[in-house]
Each structure stands twice: as C-alpha cells, then as structure tokens.
Coordinates of C-alpha atoms in Angstrom, one line a residue:
X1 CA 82.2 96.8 107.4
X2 CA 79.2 94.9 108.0
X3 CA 78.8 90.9 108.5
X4 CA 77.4 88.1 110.3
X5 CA 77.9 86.0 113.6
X6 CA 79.6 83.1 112.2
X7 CA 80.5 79.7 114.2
X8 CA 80.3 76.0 114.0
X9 CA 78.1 73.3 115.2
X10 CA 78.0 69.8 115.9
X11 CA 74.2 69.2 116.1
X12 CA 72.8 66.8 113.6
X13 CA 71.1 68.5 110.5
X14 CA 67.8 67.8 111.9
X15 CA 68.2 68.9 115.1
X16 CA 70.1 72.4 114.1
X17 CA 68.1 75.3 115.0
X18 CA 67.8 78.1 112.1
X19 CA 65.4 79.4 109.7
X20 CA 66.9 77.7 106.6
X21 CA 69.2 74.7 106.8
X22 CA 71.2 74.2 103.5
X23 CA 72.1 70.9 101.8
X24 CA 74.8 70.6 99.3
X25 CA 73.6 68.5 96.1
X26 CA 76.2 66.5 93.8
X27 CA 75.7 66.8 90.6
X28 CA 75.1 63.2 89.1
X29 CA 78.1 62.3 87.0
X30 CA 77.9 59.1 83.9
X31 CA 74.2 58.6 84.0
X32 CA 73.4 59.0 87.6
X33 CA 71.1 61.1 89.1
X34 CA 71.7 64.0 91.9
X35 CA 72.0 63.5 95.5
X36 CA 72.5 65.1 98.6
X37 CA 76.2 65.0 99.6
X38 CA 75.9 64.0 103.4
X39 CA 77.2 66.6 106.1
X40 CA 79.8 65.7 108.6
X41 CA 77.2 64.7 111.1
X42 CA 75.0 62.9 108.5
X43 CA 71.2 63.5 106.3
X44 CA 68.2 64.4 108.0
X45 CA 65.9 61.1 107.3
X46 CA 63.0 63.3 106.0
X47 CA 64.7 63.9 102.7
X48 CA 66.4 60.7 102.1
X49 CA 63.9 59.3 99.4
X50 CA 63.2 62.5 97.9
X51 CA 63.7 62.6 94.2
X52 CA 65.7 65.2 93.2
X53 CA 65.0 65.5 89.9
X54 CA 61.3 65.4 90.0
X55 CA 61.3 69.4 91.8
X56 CA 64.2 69.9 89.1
X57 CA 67.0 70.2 91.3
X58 CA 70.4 69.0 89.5
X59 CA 73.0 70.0 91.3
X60 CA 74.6 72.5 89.3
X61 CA 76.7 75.1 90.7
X62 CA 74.5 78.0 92.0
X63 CA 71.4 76.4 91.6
X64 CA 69.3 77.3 94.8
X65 CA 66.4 75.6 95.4
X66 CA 63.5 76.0 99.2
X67 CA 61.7 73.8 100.6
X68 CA 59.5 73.7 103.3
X69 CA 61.0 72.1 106.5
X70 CA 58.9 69.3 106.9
X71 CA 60.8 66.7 109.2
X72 CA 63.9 69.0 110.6
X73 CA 63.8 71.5 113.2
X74 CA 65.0 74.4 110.7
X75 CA 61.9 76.2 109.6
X76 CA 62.9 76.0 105.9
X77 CA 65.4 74.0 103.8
X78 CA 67.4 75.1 100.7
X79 CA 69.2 72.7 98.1
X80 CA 72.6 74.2 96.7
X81 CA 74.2 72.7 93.7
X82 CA 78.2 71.5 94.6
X83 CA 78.8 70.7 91.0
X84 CA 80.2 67.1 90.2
X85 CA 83.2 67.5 92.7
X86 CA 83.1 67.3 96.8
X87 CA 86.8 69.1 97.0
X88 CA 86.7 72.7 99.0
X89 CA 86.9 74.6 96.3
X90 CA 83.7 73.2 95.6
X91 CA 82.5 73.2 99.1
X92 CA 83.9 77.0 99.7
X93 CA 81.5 78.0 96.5
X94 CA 78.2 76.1 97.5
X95 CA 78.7 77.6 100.6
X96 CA 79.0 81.4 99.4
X97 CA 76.4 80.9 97.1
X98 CA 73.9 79.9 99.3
X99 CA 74.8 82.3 101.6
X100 CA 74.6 84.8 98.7
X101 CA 71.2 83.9 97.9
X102 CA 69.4 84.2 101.5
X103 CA 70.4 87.7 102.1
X104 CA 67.6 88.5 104.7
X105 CA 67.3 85.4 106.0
X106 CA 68.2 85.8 109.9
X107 CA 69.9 82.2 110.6
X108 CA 71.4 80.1 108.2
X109 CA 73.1 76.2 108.8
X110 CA 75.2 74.7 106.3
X111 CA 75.3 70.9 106.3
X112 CA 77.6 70.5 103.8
X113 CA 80.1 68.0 103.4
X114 CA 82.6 68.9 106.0
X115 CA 84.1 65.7 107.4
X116 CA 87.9 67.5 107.3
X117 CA 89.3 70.6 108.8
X118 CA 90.3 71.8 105.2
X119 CA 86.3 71.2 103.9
X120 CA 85.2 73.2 107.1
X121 CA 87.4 76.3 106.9
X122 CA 86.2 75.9 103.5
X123 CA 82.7 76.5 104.6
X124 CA 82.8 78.5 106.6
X125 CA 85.2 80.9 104.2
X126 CA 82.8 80.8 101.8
X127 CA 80.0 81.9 104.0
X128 CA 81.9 84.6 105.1
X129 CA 82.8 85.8 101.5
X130 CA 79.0 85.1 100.2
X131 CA 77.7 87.4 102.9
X132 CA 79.1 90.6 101.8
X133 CA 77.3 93.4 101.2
X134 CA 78.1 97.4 100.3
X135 CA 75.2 99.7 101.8
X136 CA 77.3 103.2 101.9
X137 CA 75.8 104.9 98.7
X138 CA 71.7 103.3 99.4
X139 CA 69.7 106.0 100.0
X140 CA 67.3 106.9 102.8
X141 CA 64.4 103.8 102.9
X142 CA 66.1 101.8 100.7
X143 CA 65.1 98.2 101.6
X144 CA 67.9 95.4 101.2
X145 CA 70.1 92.8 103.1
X146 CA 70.4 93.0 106.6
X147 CA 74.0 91.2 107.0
X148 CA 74.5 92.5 110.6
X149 CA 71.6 90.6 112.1
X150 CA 72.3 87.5 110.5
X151 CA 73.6 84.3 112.3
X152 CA 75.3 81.3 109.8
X153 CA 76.0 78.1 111.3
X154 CA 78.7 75.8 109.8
X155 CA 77.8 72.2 110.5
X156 CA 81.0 70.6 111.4
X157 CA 83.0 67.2 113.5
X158 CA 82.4 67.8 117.1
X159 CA 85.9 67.8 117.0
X160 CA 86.0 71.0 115.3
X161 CA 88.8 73.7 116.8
X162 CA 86.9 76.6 118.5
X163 CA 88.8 78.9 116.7
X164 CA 87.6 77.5 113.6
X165 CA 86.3 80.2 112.4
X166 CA 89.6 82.6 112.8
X167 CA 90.9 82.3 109.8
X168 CA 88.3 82.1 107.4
X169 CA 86.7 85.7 109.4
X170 CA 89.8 88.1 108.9
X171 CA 90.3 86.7 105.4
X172 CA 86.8 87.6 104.6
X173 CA 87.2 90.9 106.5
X174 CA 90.2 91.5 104.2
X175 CA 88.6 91.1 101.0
X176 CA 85.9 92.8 102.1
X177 CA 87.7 95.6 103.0
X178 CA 88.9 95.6 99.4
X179 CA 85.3 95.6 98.1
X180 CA 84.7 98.4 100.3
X181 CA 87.1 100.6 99.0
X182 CA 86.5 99.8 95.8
X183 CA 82.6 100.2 95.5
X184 CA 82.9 103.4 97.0
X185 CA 82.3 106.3 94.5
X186 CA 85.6 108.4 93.9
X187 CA 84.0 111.7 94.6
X188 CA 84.1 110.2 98.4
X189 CA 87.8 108.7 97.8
X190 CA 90.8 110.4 97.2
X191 CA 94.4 109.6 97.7
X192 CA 94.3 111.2 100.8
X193 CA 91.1 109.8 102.1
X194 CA 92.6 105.9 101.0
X195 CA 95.8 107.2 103.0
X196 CA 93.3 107.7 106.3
X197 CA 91.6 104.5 106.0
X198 CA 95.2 103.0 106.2
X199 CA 96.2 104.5 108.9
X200 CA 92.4 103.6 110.9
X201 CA 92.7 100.3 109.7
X202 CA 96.2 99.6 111.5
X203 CA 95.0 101.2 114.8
X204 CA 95.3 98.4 117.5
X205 CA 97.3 96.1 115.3
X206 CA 101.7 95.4 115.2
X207 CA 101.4 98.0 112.4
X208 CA 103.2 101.3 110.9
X209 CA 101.9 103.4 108.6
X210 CA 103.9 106.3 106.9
X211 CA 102.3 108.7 104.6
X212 CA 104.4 110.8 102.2
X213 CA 102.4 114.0 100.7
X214 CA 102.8 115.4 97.5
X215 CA 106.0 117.3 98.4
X216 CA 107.6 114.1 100.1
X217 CA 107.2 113.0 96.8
X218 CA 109.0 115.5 95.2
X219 CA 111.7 115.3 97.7
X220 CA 112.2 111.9 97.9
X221 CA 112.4 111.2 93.9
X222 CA 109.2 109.8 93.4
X223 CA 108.7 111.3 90.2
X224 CA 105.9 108.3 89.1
X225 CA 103.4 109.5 91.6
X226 CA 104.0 113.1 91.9
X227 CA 103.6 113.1 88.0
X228 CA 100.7 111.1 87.4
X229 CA 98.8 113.0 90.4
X230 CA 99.9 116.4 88.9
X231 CA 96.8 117.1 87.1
X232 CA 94.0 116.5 90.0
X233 CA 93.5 119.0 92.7
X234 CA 93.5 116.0 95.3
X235 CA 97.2 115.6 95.2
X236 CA 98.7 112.1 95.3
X237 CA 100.2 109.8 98.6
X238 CA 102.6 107.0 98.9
X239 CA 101.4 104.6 102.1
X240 CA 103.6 102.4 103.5
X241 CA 102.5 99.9 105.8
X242 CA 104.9 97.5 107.6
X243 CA 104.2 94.3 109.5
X244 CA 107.4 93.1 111.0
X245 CA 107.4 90.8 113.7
X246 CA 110.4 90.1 115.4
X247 CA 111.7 86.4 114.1
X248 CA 110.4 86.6 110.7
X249 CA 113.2 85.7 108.7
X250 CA 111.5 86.4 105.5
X251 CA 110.6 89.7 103.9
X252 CA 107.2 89.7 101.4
X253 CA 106.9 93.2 99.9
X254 CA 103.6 94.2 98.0
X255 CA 103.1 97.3 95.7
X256 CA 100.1 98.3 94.8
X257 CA 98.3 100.2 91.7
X258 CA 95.8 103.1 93.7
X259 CA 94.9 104.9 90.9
X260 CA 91.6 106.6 92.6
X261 CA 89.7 108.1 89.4
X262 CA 91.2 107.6 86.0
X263 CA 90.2 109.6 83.5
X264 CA 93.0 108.5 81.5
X265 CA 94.6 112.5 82.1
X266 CA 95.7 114.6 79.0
X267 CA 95.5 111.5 77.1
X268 CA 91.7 111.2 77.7
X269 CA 89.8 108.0 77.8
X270 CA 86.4 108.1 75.7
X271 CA 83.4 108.4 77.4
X272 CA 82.4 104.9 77.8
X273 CA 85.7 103.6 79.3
X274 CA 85.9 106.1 82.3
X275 CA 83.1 104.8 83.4
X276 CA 83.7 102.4 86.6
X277 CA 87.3 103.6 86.5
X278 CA 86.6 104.2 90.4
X279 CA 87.9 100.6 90.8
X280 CA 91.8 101.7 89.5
X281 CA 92.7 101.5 93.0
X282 CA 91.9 97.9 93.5
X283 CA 95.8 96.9 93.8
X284 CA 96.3 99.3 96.4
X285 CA 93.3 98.0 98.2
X286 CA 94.3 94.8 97.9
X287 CA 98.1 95.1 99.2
X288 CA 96.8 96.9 101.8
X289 CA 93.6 93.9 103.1
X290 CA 96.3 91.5 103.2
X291 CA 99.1 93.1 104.7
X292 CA 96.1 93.7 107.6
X293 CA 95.5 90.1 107.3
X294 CA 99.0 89.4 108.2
X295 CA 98.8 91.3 110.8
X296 CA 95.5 90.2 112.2
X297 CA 96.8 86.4 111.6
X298 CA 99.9 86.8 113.5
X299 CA 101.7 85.4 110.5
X300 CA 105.9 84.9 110.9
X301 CA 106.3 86.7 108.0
X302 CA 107.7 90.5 107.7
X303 CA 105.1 92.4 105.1
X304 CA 104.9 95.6 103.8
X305 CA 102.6 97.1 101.1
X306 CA 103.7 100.1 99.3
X307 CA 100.2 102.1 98.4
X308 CA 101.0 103.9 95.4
X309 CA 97.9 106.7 95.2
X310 CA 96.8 109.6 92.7
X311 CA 94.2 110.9 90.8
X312 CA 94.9 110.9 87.5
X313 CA 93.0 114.0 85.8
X314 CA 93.2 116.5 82.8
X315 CA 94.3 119.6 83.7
X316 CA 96.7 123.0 83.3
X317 CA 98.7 121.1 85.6
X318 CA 98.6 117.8 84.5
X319 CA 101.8 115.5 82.8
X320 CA 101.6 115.8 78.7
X321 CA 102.4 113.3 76.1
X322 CA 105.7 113.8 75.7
X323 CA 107.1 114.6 78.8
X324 CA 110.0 112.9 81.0
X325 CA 109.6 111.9 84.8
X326 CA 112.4 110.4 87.0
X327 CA 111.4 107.7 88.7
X328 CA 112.5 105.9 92.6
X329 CA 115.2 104.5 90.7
X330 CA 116.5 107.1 88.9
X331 CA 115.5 106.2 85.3
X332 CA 113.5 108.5 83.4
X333 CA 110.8 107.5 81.0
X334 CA 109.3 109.7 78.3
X335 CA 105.2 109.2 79.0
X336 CA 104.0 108.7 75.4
X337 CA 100.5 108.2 76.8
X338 CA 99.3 109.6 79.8
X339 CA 97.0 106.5 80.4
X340 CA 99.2 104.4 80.8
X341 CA 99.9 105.5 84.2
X342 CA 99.7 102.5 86.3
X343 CA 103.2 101.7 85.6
X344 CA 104.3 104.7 86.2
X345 CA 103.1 104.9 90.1
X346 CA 104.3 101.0 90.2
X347 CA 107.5 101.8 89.3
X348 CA 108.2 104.2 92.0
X349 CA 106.6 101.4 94.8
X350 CA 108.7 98.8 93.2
X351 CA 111.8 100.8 93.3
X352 CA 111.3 101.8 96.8
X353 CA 110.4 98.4 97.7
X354 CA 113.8 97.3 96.5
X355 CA 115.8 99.4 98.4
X356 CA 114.9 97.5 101.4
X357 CA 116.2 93.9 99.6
X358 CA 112.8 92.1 99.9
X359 CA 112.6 88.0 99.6
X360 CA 109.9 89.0 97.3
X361 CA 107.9 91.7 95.1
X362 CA 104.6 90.7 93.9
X363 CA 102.7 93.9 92.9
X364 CA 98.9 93.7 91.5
X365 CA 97.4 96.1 89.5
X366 CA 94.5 96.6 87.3
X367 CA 96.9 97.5 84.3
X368 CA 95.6 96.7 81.5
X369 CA 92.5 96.4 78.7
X370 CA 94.9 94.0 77.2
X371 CA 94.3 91.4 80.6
X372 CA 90.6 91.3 79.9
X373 CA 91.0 90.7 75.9
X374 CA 93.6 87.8 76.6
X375 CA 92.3 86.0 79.7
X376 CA 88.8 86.9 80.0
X377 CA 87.5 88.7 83.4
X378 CA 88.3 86.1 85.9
X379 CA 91.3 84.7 85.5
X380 CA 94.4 86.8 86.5
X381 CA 97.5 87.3 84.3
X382 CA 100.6 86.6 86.2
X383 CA 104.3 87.1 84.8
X384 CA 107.7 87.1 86.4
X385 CA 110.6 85.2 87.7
X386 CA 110.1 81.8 87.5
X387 CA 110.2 80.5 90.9
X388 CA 108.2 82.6 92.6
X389 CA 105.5 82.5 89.5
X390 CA 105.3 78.9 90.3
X391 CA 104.9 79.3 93.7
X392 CA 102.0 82.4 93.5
X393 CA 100.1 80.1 90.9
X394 CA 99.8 77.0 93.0
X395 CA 98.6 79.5 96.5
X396 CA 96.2 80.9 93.8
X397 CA 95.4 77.8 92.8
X398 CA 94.7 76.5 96.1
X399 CA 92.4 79.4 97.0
X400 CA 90.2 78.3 93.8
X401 CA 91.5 82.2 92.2
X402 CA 92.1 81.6 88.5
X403 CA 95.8 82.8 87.4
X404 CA 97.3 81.8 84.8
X405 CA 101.3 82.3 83.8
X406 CA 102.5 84.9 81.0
X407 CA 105.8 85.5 79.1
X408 CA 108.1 88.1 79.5
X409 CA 109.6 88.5 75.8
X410 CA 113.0 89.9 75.5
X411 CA 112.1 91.4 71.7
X412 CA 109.6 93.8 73.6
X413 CA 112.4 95.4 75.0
X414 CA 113.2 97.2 72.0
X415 CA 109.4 98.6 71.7
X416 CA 110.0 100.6 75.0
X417 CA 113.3 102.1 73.6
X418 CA 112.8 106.3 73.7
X419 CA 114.7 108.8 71.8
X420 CA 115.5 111.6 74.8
X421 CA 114.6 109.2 77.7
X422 CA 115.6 105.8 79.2
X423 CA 112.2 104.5 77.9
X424 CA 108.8 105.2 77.2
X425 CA 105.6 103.9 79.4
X426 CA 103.9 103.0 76.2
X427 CA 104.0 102.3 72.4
X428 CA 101.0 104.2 70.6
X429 CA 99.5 102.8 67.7
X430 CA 101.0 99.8 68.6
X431 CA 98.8 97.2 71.4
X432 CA 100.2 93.9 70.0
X433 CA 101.2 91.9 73.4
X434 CA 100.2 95.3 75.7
X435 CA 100.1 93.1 79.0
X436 CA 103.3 91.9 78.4
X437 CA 104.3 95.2 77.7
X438 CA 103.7 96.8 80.3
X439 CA 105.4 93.8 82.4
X440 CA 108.5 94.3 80.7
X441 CA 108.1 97.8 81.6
X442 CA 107.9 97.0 85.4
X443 CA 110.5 94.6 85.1
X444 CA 113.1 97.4 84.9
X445 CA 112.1 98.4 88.3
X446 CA 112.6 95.3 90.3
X447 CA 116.4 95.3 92.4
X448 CA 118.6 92.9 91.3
X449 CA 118.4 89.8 92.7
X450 CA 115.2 89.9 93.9
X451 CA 112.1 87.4 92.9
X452 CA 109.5 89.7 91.8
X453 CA 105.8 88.7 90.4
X454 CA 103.6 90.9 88.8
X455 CA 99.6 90.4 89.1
X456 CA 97.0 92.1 86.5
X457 CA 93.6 91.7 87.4
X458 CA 92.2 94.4 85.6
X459 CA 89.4 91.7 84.8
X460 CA 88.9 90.0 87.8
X461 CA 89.2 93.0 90.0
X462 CA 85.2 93.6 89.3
X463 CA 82.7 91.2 88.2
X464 CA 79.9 92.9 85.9
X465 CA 77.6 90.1 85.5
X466 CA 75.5 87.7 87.4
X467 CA 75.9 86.1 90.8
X468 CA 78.2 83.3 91.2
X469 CA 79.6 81.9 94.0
X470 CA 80.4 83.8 96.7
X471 CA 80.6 87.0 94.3
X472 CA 77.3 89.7 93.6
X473 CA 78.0 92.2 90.9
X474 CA 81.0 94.8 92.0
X475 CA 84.4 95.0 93.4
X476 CA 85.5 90.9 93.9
X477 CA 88.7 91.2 96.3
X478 CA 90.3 89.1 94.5
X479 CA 94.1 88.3 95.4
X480 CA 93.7 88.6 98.7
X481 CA 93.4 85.3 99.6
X482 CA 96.2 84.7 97.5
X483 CA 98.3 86.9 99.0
X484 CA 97.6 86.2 102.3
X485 CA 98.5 82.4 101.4
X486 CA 101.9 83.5 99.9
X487 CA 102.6 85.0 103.0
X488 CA 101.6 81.8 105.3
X489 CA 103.6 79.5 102.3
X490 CA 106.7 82.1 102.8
X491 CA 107.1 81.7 107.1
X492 CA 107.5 78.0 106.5
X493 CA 110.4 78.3 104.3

C-alpha cells in the first residue's frame, strides 16, 4: 500500500509552499457566474478579479483546470469544480478529484473551503482517497504515478487538531486495502492467499484471526463453503477476525462474500461475464478493511468479520445442479444453479455469526446482475430489518455512498420452495425481482432476534468508466466508510 504524507496547514493560500495549490470553484447557481469558494484562511489577491469564465472554467464537478502561479508562492495553481453546493460531501470530492488528477505532481495544497472540523476531515479524506493508486501487475519501465513521494497539504483553521488527519488516513488505508485486494489478478489470490493477508494485516493491532481449512469446514458443518470451493484445486477458508475491546457493550458482526474467481462452476458463465469476476471477493475485502479500521481507530465497539472464501470452478469435483448442501444452520438447500453461489458461502458466515447473538449482521456482497439492472453501478441495494436499514442508510448517506432501501416480499418465499430440500439457492428461468431473491434467501440465515442488513454492491464494488471524484477505473472500496461509521454510530448507543 502506497500513499502520500498528508497533514494540515494554516499558512495563507499565498504563502503555502507547493508545486500546485488548488482552489475550489462554485458553480454559479440562477444566473450567476462561477467563483472561487474562499479557503479557511482566505483568497490569494492575485486571482480575485479573474474572470472565470473567460479561460472556461465553470465549476462543474471534476472539472480541472492550471494556471501558472503568478502572485502565490506555489509554483502552479489548479481550479477544481465544487459543483453548486459547499457541503463535505462536496468538499470531500473536489478534493479527491484534484488529487486524482495531479498524480505526479510532488506537493499538492488544497485551499478549499474548510472553515469547520467536519469540511476539513472532509478534505483531507478525499485527498487521501483521490491518491490511490495500484502498481502490483505494471511491468518493468512502466512509467506512472509516484504516490509515495507525494506531499498534499490541507489548508485548514489554525485551530486545526494535530491529529486531524487520523481518521481520514486509516479510513483511506482501509478502502485502499479493499482496492488492493481487489485489483489484484486471481491467478495471484486465492482463498488461502486472502486468508494470509488477514492474518498480516492484524499483526500489531487488538486483533484475532482464526482460519478454518477445507476440512474444518467439513467438520464444523459449513457445508456452503466447502461446497462451493469443491470444484477448484485452491480449496476454500472461513477467516474470522475479532475486534473486542474490553467495555464494548455492543457487538457489530460483518459477513462477507470472498468469492476469489468465479467462473460461475458447473453452471458456467459465458465468456463475456467471467471476465473481471476477480472482483467476487469484494465483500470479503471489505468486512475485512473495516474491521482493521475499527481496530486501528480504537473504536468502543466489539467487531468481527466472517470472511467467507473459495474459488468457485468447474470441475470432476465440483457441486452439480441438483445437489443438496447443509449449511451452518443446518438447513439444506438444493443448488439449482451453481452460480448462484454467493449465498450459499453467506449463509454459512451468517449462520455462524448468529451463534454468537450479534447487536447486528450487515453482510455485503457483490450478489447479483440483478443490483446493476435495478440501481445502476453506484448506488448500493440495501434490504433488511427495518431499524437498522434506517440506520445503515443515513451512515451511508453521511459518507456521500449512494444506497438506497429494497423490499423483502413475503410471496418470494414460495419461489425458493424445493421438492427434496429445505430450499433452493435459485429459481432458473425465472430472474423477475433476483436481488430480492436472493435477500429472501439470506434472510433464512439470520438468528432470531437479531437486526440484520444485507448490502449488494455488485455495481458499485468496481467502477468501469471515467474518473470521478476520488475514484480512477477499478475496484472503488466502497462500504467501507460506511461500515466503519456504523460501527462509530453503534459505541454511542
């Protein structure tokens, strides 16, 4: 994991020493023209009759515009767009755009408008986020961003909290450690090799780790896993990481989708949709970066992720269509469709995860194709109980991480009804509603009693397209942030 020296200062814009200072731009709202939303510590005079919209500069989100530094210290200057709004959402995106957009640019100061502690951890998130990069696969000579050399300055109240820049660092590490896993090919990442970077990853921190291997699996009922994981010759791992600190008094338990490669097993995707199926772990990732963010943050909340892992691969050995598993819980589902296997691992974490009477389950998965059709490939589908889906939306909405709420429809149940089994893990022929499906599926495996939400970000998990933001093309990390808020929101109840 690679990033920058970040920190805070209190020198004026044009006194701040850097190679490119960046100004945040409003976007002129009923009729009137851009302008520079003053920083905490105010406007460098040099640019405080320059029209905007003459060099075209609107204001837009991610629109990036240099200028030379004439009249400031810093060498050059760049323009960001904020949009029309000066919230931290807003602030937290100029912020990782920018930061984005000057990969090799050794120093970077933000003057942006930070004249509150929630606008400068807002800042200085973003620029953390925006300055992620993933080297491991460039080859020999490859030319590109030189993250680890780069300094990014925060201008902020001289009042600022030295440790300002806590927070916003480990979350950034968190997610990046998502995006890490993630990107990586899965030739290099196996359940086993996910399993190690746990257990790496927790060294030095109030963490346990406990691996189970394929035949702990067997042993221990985990019928999910060891089934879906059949069929690979990397056999499959359950990871269990625990945060517990001594007066928590609330219990936050995350489950996590880590299917490494999906080829969709016997039940064999087309060509075309294996492709980028490397990211099927995401969830796993993801419970994992923020139960390490816990951890990191000293939060008063007792966390633990449940990494459900395998490969899941065509093979002599592999599940068939047709076939019955036992799962954590002891109910047996008849797999109709051996690509629907996410549940099927899920099942077993969230049945485990019950035993121990959590406050909560949320688990997060990239589930299904149905997500992307029904909400796009940013915004998250979240379904559950009630009070807790409440609660995860408005963290999520707070961390600017599109979710947005889904039913659970009783008259689904009857789809999962199985002839020889105690269900099925999928209805073929049939994809009316398959998010919600597959929800009502994982529903079965929550203890009674216990609030439980359920996070697809099959969409989300990846972004394919152009920069935006604090995001590049590839693995996103999103939830993270959103988890690690849950888990803040949960140690002051």
């Amino acid at each position: 994991m690679v990033r920058p020296t970040l920190s805070t200062t209190s020198t004026t814009p044009s006194d701040v020493d850097a190679d490119v200072l960046v100004l945040g731009v409003r976007a002129g709202t009923d009729g009137a023209a851009p302008a520079i939303a003053p920083s905490a510590a105010g406007t460098p005079d040099a640019l405080a009759d320059l029209d905007l919209g003459s060099i075209g500069v609107t204001g837009a989100k991610d629109q990036l515009v240099r200028l030379p530094g004439t009249g400031v210290a810093a060498a050059g200057i760049a323009l960001v767009g904020l949009g029309s709004a000066l919230d931290a959402a807003a602030v937290r995106a100029a912020a990782g755009s920018a930061v984005r957009q000057l990969p090799q640019v050794s120093s970077i100061a933000l003057a942006l408008p930070t004249d509150s502690a929630e606008l400068v951890e807002a800042a200085l998130e973003g620029a953390a986020l925006g300055a992620y990069a993933f080297t491991r696969h460039k080859g020999a000579g490859t030319t590109g961003p030189t993250r680890g050399d780069q300094r990014i300055e925060v201008v902020a109240p001289a009042d600022t909290a030295a440790d300002a820049t806590v927070r916003p660092a480990i979350v950034a590490d968190a997610a990046a450690l998502v995006r890490d896993l993630v990107n990586t090919a899965a030739g290099d990442l196996g359940p086993a090799d996910v399993a190690d970077v746990a257990v790496a990853q927790a060294e030095g921190l109030p963490l346990t780790v406990e691996v189970l291997d394929e035949h702990q699996l067997d042993e221990q009922g985990f019928g999910g896993i060891a089934g879906v994981g059949r069929g690979s010759e990397r056999p499959p791992r359950l990871v269990v990481v625990r945060y517990e600190p001594a007066s928590a008094s609330r219990h936050l338990a995350l489950v996590g989708k880590g299917i490494t490669f999906d080829s969709g097993g016997l039940s064999l995707k087309p060509a075309a949709s294996m492709l980028g199926m490397k990211t099927d772990m995401t969830g796993a990732a993801t419970v994992l970066a923020a139960t390490i963010a816990a951890a990191r943050l000293g939060l008063d909340t007792r966390v633990t992720a449940w990494l459900c892992l395998a490969e899941n691969m065509p093979s002599g050995s592999a599940t068939r269509p047709g076939d019955v598993l036992t799962l954590k819980n002891g109910k047996t589902v008849e797999v109709t469709n051996t690509d629907a296997e996410g549940r099927l691992v899920l099942g077993d974490g969230m049945a485990a995860a019950s035993l121990e009477q959590p406050d909560a389950i949320v688990d997060v998965a990239t589930l299904t194709g149905a997500q992307v059709v029904a909400l796009g490939d940013r915004t998250t589908g979240l379904m559950g109980s009630d009070d807790l889906v409440a609660r995860v939306r408005a963290v999520a909405d707070a961390a600017a991480e599109p979710i947005w709420p889904m039913p659970l429809p009783e008259e689904l149940d009857a789809r999962l009804a199985s002839d020889v089994a105690d269900m099925v893990n999928a209805t073929v022929g049939n994809p009316a509603g398959g998010m919600l499906l597959a929800g009502k599926f994982l529903e079965r495996f929550v203890g009674e009693g216990i609030e439980w939400a359920h996070l697809d970000i099959a969409g989300p998990s990846e972004h394919k397209g152009g920069g935006y933001g604090w995001l590049g093309k590839g693995a996103t990390g999103v939830m993270v942030r959103t988890l690690v808020g849950l888990a803040e929101e949960l140690q002051s109840r």
